[in-house]
Coordinates of C-alpha atoms in Angstrom, one line a residue:
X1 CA -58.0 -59.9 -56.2
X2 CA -57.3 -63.3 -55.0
X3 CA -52.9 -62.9 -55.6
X4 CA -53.6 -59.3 -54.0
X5 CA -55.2 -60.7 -50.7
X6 CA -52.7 -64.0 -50.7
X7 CA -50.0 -61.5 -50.9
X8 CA -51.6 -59.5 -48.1
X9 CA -52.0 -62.7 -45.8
X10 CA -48.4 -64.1 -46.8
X11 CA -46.4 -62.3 -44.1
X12 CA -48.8 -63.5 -41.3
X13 CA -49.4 -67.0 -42.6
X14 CA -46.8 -68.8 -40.2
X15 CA -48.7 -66.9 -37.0
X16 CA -52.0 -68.0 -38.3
X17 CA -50.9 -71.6 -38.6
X18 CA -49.6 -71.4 -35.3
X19 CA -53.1 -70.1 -34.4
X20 CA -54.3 -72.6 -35.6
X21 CA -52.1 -75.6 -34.2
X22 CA -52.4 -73.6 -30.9
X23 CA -56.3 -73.8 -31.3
X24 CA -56.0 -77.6 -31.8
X25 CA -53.7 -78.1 -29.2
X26 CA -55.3 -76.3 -26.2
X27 CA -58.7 -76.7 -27.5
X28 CA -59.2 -79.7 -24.9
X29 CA -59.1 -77.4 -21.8
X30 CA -61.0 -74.5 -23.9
X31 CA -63.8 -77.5 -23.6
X32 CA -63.5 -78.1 -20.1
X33 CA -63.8 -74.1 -19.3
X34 CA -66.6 -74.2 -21.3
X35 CA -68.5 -77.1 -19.6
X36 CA -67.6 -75.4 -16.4
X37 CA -68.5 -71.9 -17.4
X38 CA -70.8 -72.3 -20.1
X39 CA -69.6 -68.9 -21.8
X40 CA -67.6 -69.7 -24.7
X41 CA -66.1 -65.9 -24.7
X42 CA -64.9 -66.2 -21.1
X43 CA -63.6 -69.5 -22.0
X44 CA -61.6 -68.9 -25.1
X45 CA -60.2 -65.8 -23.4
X46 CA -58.7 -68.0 -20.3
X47 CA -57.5 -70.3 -22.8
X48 CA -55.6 -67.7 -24.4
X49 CA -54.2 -66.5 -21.1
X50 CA -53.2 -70.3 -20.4
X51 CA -51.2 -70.3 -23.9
X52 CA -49.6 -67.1 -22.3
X53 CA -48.6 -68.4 -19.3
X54 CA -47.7 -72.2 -20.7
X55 CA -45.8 -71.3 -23.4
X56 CA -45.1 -67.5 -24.8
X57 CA -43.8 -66.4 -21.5
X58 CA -41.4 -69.7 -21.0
X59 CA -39.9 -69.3 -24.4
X60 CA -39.1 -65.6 -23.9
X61 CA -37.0 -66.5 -20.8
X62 CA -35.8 -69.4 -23.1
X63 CA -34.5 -67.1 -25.4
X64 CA -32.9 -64.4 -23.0
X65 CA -31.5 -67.3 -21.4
X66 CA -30.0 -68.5 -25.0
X67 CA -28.8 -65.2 -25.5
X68 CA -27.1 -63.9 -22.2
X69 CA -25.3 -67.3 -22.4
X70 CA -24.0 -67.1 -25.6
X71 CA -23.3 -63.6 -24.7
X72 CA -21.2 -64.7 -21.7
X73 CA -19.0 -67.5 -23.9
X74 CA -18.7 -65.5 -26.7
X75 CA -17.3 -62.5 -24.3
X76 CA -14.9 -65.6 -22.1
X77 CA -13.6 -67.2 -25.6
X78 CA -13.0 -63.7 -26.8
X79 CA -10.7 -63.2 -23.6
X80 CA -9.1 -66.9 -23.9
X81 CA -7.5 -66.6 -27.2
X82 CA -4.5 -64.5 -27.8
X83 CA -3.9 -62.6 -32.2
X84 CA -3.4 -65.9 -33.4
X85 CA -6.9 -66.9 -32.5
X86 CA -5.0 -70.5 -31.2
X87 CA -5.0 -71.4 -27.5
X88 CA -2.5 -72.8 -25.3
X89 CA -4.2 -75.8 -24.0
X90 CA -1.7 -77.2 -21.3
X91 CA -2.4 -73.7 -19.5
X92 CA -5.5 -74.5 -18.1
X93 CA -5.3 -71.5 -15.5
X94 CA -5.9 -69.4 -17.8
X95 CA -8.3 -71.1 -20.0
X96 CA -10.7 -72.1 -17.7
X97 CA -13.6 -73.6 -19.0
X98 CA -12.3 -74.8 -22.4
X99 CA -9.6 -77.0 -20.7
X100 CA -12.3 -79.3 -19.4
X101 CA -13.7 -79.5 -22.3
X102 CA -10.8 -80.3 -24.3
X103 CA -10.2 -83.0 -21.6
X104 CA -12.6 -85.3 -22.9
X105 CA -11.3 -84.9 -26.6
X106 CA -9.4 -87.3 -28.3
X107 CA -5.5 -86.9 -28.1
X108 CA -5.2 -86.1 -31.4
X109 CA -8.1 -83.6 -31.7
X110 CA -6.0 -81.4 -28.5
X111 CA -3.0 -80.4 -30.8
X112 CA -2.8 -77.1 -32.1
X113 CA -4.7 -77.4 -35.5
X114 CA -7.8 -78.4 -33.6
X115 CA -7.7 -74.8 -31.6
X116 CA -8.7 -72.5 -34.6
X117 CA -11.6 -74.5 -35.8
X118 CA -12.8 -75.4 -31.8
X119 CA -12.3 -70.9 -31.8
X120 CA -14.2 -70.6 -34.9
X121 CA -17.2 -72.7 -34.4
X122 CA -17.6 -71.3 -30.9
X123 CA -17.8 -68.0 -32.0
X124 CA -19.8 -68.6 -35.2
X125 CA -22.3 -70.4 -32.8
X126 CA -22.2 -67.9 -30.3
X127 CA -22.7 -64.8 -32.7
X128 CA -25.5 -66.4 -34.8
X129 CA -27.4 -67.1 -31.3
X130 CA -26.7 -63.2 -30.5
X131 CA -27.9 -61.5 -33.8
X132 CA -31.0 -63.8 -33.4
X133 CA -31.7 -63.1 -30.0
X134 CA -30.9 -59.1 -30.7
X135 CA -33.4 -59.4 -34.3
X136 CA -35.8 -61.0 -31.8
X137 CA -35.4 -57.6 -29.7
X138 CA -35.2 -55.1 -32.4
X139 CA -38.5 -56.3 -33.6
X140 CA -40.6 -55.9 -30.8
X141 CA -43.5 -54.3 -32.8
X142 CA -43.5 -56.8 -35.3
X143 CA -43.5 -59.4 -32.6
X144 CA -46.4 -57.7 -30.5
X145 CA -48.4 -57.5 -34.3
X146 CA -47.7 -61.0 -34.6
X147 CA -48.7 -62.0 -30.8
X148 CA -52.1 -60.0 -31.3
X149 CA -52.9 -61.9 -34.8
X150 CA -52.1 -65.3 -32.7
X151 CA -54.0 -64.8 -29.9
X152 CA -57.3 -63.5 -31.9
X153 CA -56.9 -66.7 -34.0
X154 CA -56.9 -68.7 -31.2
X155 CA -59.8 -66.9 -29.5
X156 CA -61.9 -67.0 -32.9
X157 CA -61.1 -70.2 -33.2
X158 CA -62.0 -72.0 -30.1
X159 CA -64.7 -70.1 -30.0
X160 CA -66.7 -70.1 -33.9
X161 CA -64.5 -73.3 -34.4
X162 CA -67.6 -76.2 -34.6
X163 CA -69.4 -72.9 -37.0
X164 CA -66.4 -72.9 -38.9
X165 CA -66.6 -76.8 -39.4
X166 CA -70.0 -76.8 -40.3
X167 CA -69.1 -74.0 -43.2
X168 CA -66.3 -75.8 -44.7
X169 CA -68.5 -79.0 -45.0
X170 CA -71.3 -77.3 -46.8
X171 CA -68.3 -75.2 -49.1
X172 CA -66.5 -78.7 -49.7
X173 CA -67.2 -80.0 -53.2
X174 CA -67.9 -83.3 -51.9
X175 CA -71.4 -85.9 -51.1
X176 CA -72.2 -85.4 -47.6
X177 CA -70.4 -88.5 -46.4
X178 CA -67.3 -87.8 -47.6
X179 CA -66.9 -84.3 -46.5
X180 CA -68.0 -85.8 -42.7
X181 CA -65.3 -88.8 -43.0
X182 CA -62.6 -86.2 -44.2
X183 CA -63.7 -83.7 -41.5
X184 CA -63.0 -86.8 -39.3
X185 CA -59.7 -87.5 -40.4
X186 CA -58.6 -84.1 -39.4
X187 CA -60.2 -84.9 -35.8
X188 CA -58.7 -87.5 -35.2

């Protein structure tokens, strides 16, 4: 029973760790809504719309960011090169970008054998950052599953977290005082 339920929880464990480190993290201003509102509910719900707007919503503009940019130098390198996947680096007209960049290389890192692997690691870059960015959109539901597990292990826990303290001491097998001075380790 206990392997079946592990292997039930194992595809959400990272999102309930990040619950959980989001719980700790913002669970300083869930404590100030709640000495303000006294409702822990109403509290624990803000703080959750706080973690939206402080950190889900800047890393999804992060990431289309990420993508449309690799987007855009995978697309220009792809229009730079010519079959041979090599560039002419003294015709900077119609290199553009790249030129500048290889203006701060070394002398001996601009010849030609330098152009397939400066090609190569560009686009290797560029494409990994693209089939990322597209996984990341392809698996919207999985992503709005994994958002909804997050956000009700925040509110659970900034909400029941001093009940769930109080359980684990009394389900540690440990005297009294040392359950208290490892439960303040993990305070502090």
């Amino acid at each position: 029973l206990v392997i079946l339920f592990s292997l039930l929880l194992k595809p959400f464990l990272s999102v309930l760790i990040l619950g959980v480190i989001g719980a700790y993290l913002f669970h300083p201003l869930y404590q100030l809504l709640e000495k303000e509102t006294g409702r822990p509910s109403i509290s624990s719900v803000i703080t959750c719309i706080a973690i939206v707007f402080l950190v889900i919503i800047p890393s999804l503009f992060f990431v289309y960011i990420l993508v449309n940019q690799s987007l855009g130098l995978y697309q220009d390198v792809g229009t730079q090169f010519d079959g041979t996947l090599t560039i002419n680096l003294t015709d900077c007209a119609r290199v553009g970008s790249l030129c500048k960049i290889t203006k701060y290389l070394p002398d001996h890192l601009q010849i030609i054998k330098a152009q397939p692997f400066i090609s190569n690691t560009i686009t290797n870059i560029s494409s990994y950052i693209i089939d990322k960015g597209s996984a990341i959109i392809q698996s919207i539901a999985t992503l709005i599953i994994n958002l909804f597990i997050l956000f009700l292990t925040v509110y659970y826990l900034l909400k029941e977290g001093y009940s769930l303290i109080i359980y684990i001491k009394r389900i540690i097998p440990l005297e009294n005082k040392y359950s208290k001075r490892l439960i303040t380790q993990f305070k502090n």
